[in-house]
CSV table of C-alpha atoms in Angstrom, one decimal:
chain,number,residue,atom,x,y,z
A,1,MET,CA,49.0,8.7,40.4
A,2,TYR,CA,46.3,10.7,42.3
A,3,THR,CA,47.4,14.4,42.8
A,4,LYS,CA,45.9,17.4,44.4
A,5,LYS,CA,46.5,21.2,43.8
A,6,ILE,CA,46.6,24.0,46.1
A,7,PHE,CA,47.5,27.6,45.7
A,8,PHE,CA,49.5,30.0,47.8
A,9,SER,CA,49.9,33.7,47.5
A,10,GLY,CA,52.0,36.2,49.3
A,11,GLY,CA,55.7,37.3,49.5
A,12,ASN,CA,57.8,36.7,46.4
A,13,VAL,CA,56.3,33.9,44.2
A,14,ARG,CA,59.6,33.2,42.8
A,15,GLU,CA,61.0,32.4,46.2
A,16,LEU,CA,57.9,30.3,47.0
A,17,GLN,CA,58.4,28.3,43.9
A,18,GLU,CA,62.0,27.4,44.8
A,19,ILE,CA,60.9,26.6,48.4
A,20,PHE,CA,58.2,24.2,47.5
A,21,ALA,CA,59.9,22.6,44.5
A,22,ASP,CA,62.1,20.7,46.9
A,23,VAL,CA,59.6,19.7,49.6
A,24,PRO,CA,58.9,15.8,49.4
A,25,GLY,CA,55.7,14.7,47.8
A,26,VAL,CA,55.5,17.9,45.6
A,27,ILE,CA,55.0,17.0,41.9
A,28,ASP,CA,55.1,20.3,40.3
A,29,VAL,CA,55.2,24.2,41.3
A,30,THR,CA,53.9,26.7,38.8
A,31,VAL,CA,54.0,30.6,39.1
A,32,GLY,CA,51.0,32.4,37.9
A,33,LYS,CA,48.3,34.7,38.7
A,34,ILE,CA,44.9,34.2,40.5
A,35,SER,CA,42.0,36.5,39.4
A,36,ALA,CA,38.6,37.0,40.7
A,37,ARG,CA,37.3,36.7,37.1
A,38,ASN,CA,38.1,34.6,34.2
A,39,VAL,CA,41.3,36.3,32.9
A,40,HIS,CA,43.1,34.4,30.3
A,41,SER,CA,46.1,36.4,29.8
A,42,TYR,CA,49.0,36.5,32.3
A,43,VAL,CA,50.5,39.7,31.2
A,44,GLU,CA,47.3,41.9,30.5
A,45,PRO,CA,44.8,41.3,33.1
A,46,GLU,CA,41.1,42.1,32.4
A,47,PRO,CA,40.6,45.8,33.2
A,48,GLN,CA,37.7,45.2,35.5
A,49,ALA,CA,39.2,42.5,37.5
A,50,VAL,CA,38.6,43.0,41.2
A,51,GLU,CA,42.0,41.2,42.1
A,52,ASN,CA,45.0,39.9,40.3
A,53,ILE,CA,47.3,38.2,42.8
A,54,SER,CA,50.6,36.4,42.1
A,55,ALA,CA,50.5,32.9,43.3
A,56,VAL,CA,52.0,29.6,43.0
A,57,GLN,CA,50.2,26.4,42.1
A,58,ILE,CA,51.4,23.3,44.0
A,59,GLU,CA,50.6,19.8,42.7
A,60,PHE,CA,51.3,17.2,45.3
A,61,ASN,CA,50.7,13.7,46.2
A,62,PRO,CA,48.4,13.5,49.1
A,63,LYS,CA,49.8,10.0,50.1
A,64,ARG,CA,53.4,11.6,50.5
A,65,MET,CA,52.6,15.1,51.8
A,66,ASP,CA,49.8,16.5,53.7
A,67,LEU,CA,48.1,19.8,53.0
A,68,SER,CA,48.6,21.1,56.5
A,69,MET,CA,52.3,20.4,56.3
A,70,LEU,CA,52.3,22.4,53.1
A,71,MET,CA,50.7,25.3,55.0
A,72,ASP,CA,53.3,24.9,57.7
A,73,VAL,CA,56.0,25.4,55.4
A,74,LEU,CA,54.1,28.5,53.9
A,75,PHE,CA,53.7,30.1,57.3
A,76,THR,CA,57.1,29.3,58.3
A,77,VAL,CA,58.5,31.6,55.6
A,78,LEU,CA,55.7,34.1,55.5
A,79,ASN,CA,54.1,35.9,58.5
A,80,PRO,CA,50.4,35.3,58.5
A,81,TYR,CA,49.9,38.1,61.0
A,82,ALA,CA,51.2,40.8,58.5
A,83,ASP,CA,48.8,42.6,56.4
A,84,LYS,CA,49.9,41.4,52.9
A,85,THR,CA,48.4,39.4,50.0
A,86,LEU,CA,49.1,36.0,51.9
A,87,GLY,CA,46.4,33.6,51.0
A,88,VAL,CA,45.5,29.9,50.6
A,89,TRP,CA,43.3,29.2,47.6
A,90,TYR,CA,41.7,25.8,47.0
A,91,SER,CA,40.0,24.2,44.0
A,92,SER,CA,38.5,21.3,45.7
A,93,GLY,CA,35.8,21.6,48.3
A,94,GLU,CA,37.3,18.7,50.2
A,95,ASP,CA,40.1,21.1,51.2
A,96,GLU,CA,38.1,23.8,52.7
A,97,PRO,CA,37.6,22.5,56.2
A,98,GLN,CA,41.3,21.6,56.6
A,99,VAL,CA,42.4,25.0,55.4
A,100,GLU,CA,39.9,26.7,57.7
A,101,LEU,CA,40.9,24.6,60.6
A,102,HIS,CA,44.6,25.3,60.0
A,103,LEU,CA,44.1,29.0,59.8
A,104,ASN,CA,41.9,29.0,62.8
A,105,PHE,CA,44.9,27.4,64.6
A,106,ILE,CA,47.3,29.9,63.4
A,107,ALA,CA,45.0,32.9,64.5
A,108,ASN,CA,44.7,31.5,67.9
A,109,ARG,CA,48.3,30.2,68.6
A,110,GLY,CA,49.7,31.3,71.8
A,111,LYS,CA,46.4,32.2,73.3
A,112,GLU,CA,45.6,30.8,76.7
A,113,PRO,CA,42.5,28.5,77.1
A,114,VAL,CA,39.5,29.8,79.2
A,115,VAL,CA,39.6,28.4,82.8
A,116,TYR,CA,36.3,28.8,84.8
A,117,ARG,CA,36.1,29.1,88.6
A,118,ALA,CA,35.2,25.5,88.7
A,119,CYS,CA,38.8,24.8,87.3
A,120,ILE,CA,37.3,23.5,84.1
A,121,THR,CA,39.5,24.4,81.0
A,122,VAL,CA,37.3,25.1,78.0
A,123,ASN,CA,39.0,24.7,74.8
A,124,ASP,CA,37.3,27.8,73.0
A,125,PRO,CA,39.5,29.6,70.6
A,126,ASN,CA,37.2,32.6,70.2
A,127,SER,CA,36.2,33.3,73.8
A,128,ASP,CA,38.0,36.7,74.0
A,129,ALA,CA,38.8,38.5,70.7
A,130,ARG,CA,41.2,41.0,72.4
A,131,ARG,CA,43.6,38.2,73.2
A,132,SER,CA,43.8,36.7,69.8
A,133,ARG,CA,46.0,38.0,67.0
A,134,LYS,CA,44.7,39.1,63.8
A,135,CYS,CA,45.5,36.7,61.0
A,136,PHE,CA,45.6,38.5,57.7
A,137,ALA,CA,46.0,35.3,55.6
A,138,ARG,CA,43.1,35.0,53.2
A,139,VAL,CA,41.2,31.7,52.3
A,140,GLY,CA,39.0,31.2,49.2
A,141,ARG,CA,37.9,28.9,46.5
A,142,LEU,CA,39.9,29.4,43.4
A,143,THR,CA,38.1,31.0,40.5
A,144,ASN,CA,40.9,31.2,38.0
A,145,PHE,CA,44.6,30.6,37.7
A,146,THR,CA,46.7,31.6,34.8
A,147,ALA,CA,50.2,30.3,34.5
A,148,ALA,CA,53.0,32.5,33.8
A,149,PRO,CA,55.0,31.9,30.6
A,150,ALA,CA,57.7,29.5,30.6
A,151,ASP,CA,60.5,32.2,30.9
A,152,GLU,CA,59.0,33.1,34.4
A,153,GLN,CA,59.0,29.5,35.6
A,154,PHE,CA,61.9,28.8,38.1
A,155,PHE,CA,63.3,32.3,37.4
A,156,LEU,CA,65.7,32.1,40.3
A,157,ARG,CA,67.4,29.0,39.1
A,158,ARG,CA,68.4,30.6,35.9
A,159,HIS,CA,69.4,33.9,37.9
A,160,PRO,CA,71.1,33.0,41.0
A,161,GLU,CA,72.7,36.2,41.3
A,162,ILE,CA,69.2,37.9,42.3
A,163,PRO,CA,69.1,38.7,45.8
A,164,THR,CA,66.3,37.1,47.9
A,165,ASP,CA,64.6,37.8,51.1
A,166,ILE,CA,64.8,34.2,52.1
A,167,ASP,CA,68.2,32.3,52.4
A,168,LEU,CA,67.1,29.5,50.0
A,169,THR,CA,70.2,27.3,50.5
A,170,LYS,CA,69.9,27.6,54.3
A,171,PHE,CA,66.2,26.9,54.3
A,172,LYS,CA,66.5,23.9,52.0
A,173,THR,CA,69.1,22.3,54.2
A,174,SER,CA,67.0,22.9,57.4
A,175,LEU,CA,63.7,21.5,55.9
A,176,ARG,CA,63.3,18.0,57.2
A,177,PHE,CA,60.1,15.8,56.9
């Protein structure tokens, strides 16, 4: 079976793992860290590492689940307009245009189109920067992903008593595709 991988960072990655594990078309969800350099240890990152971001790796079947739908789920639970470590990281160059287009849509959502005196509506999302919201979600090509140890995977399933920011039960029952 042909599968693709996408990487999401931001929020609590343990919660993200639980959320994406139940999405139709998702084969596997792995918690780990994204690094700007080749770091091979999950616990002890390279001292000169520029970034060391907690993230989830999502392996999905593109015939059953679209990348934009996965990003819709991500931006449903995490606010892209808040200044956090929210990001979408891709490993395949074919995903770059779709990710960029989706984030451009998110950044310009709710903005009115430009209308000229001749009553022509121009679909220009960048005509007035003051009227668009700042989208802090980052996009980038993945350089390195190190999976967390097995005892970190699906941590919330083994410890349901731990409080979460997202009501996972309610979210899973409301998730429909």
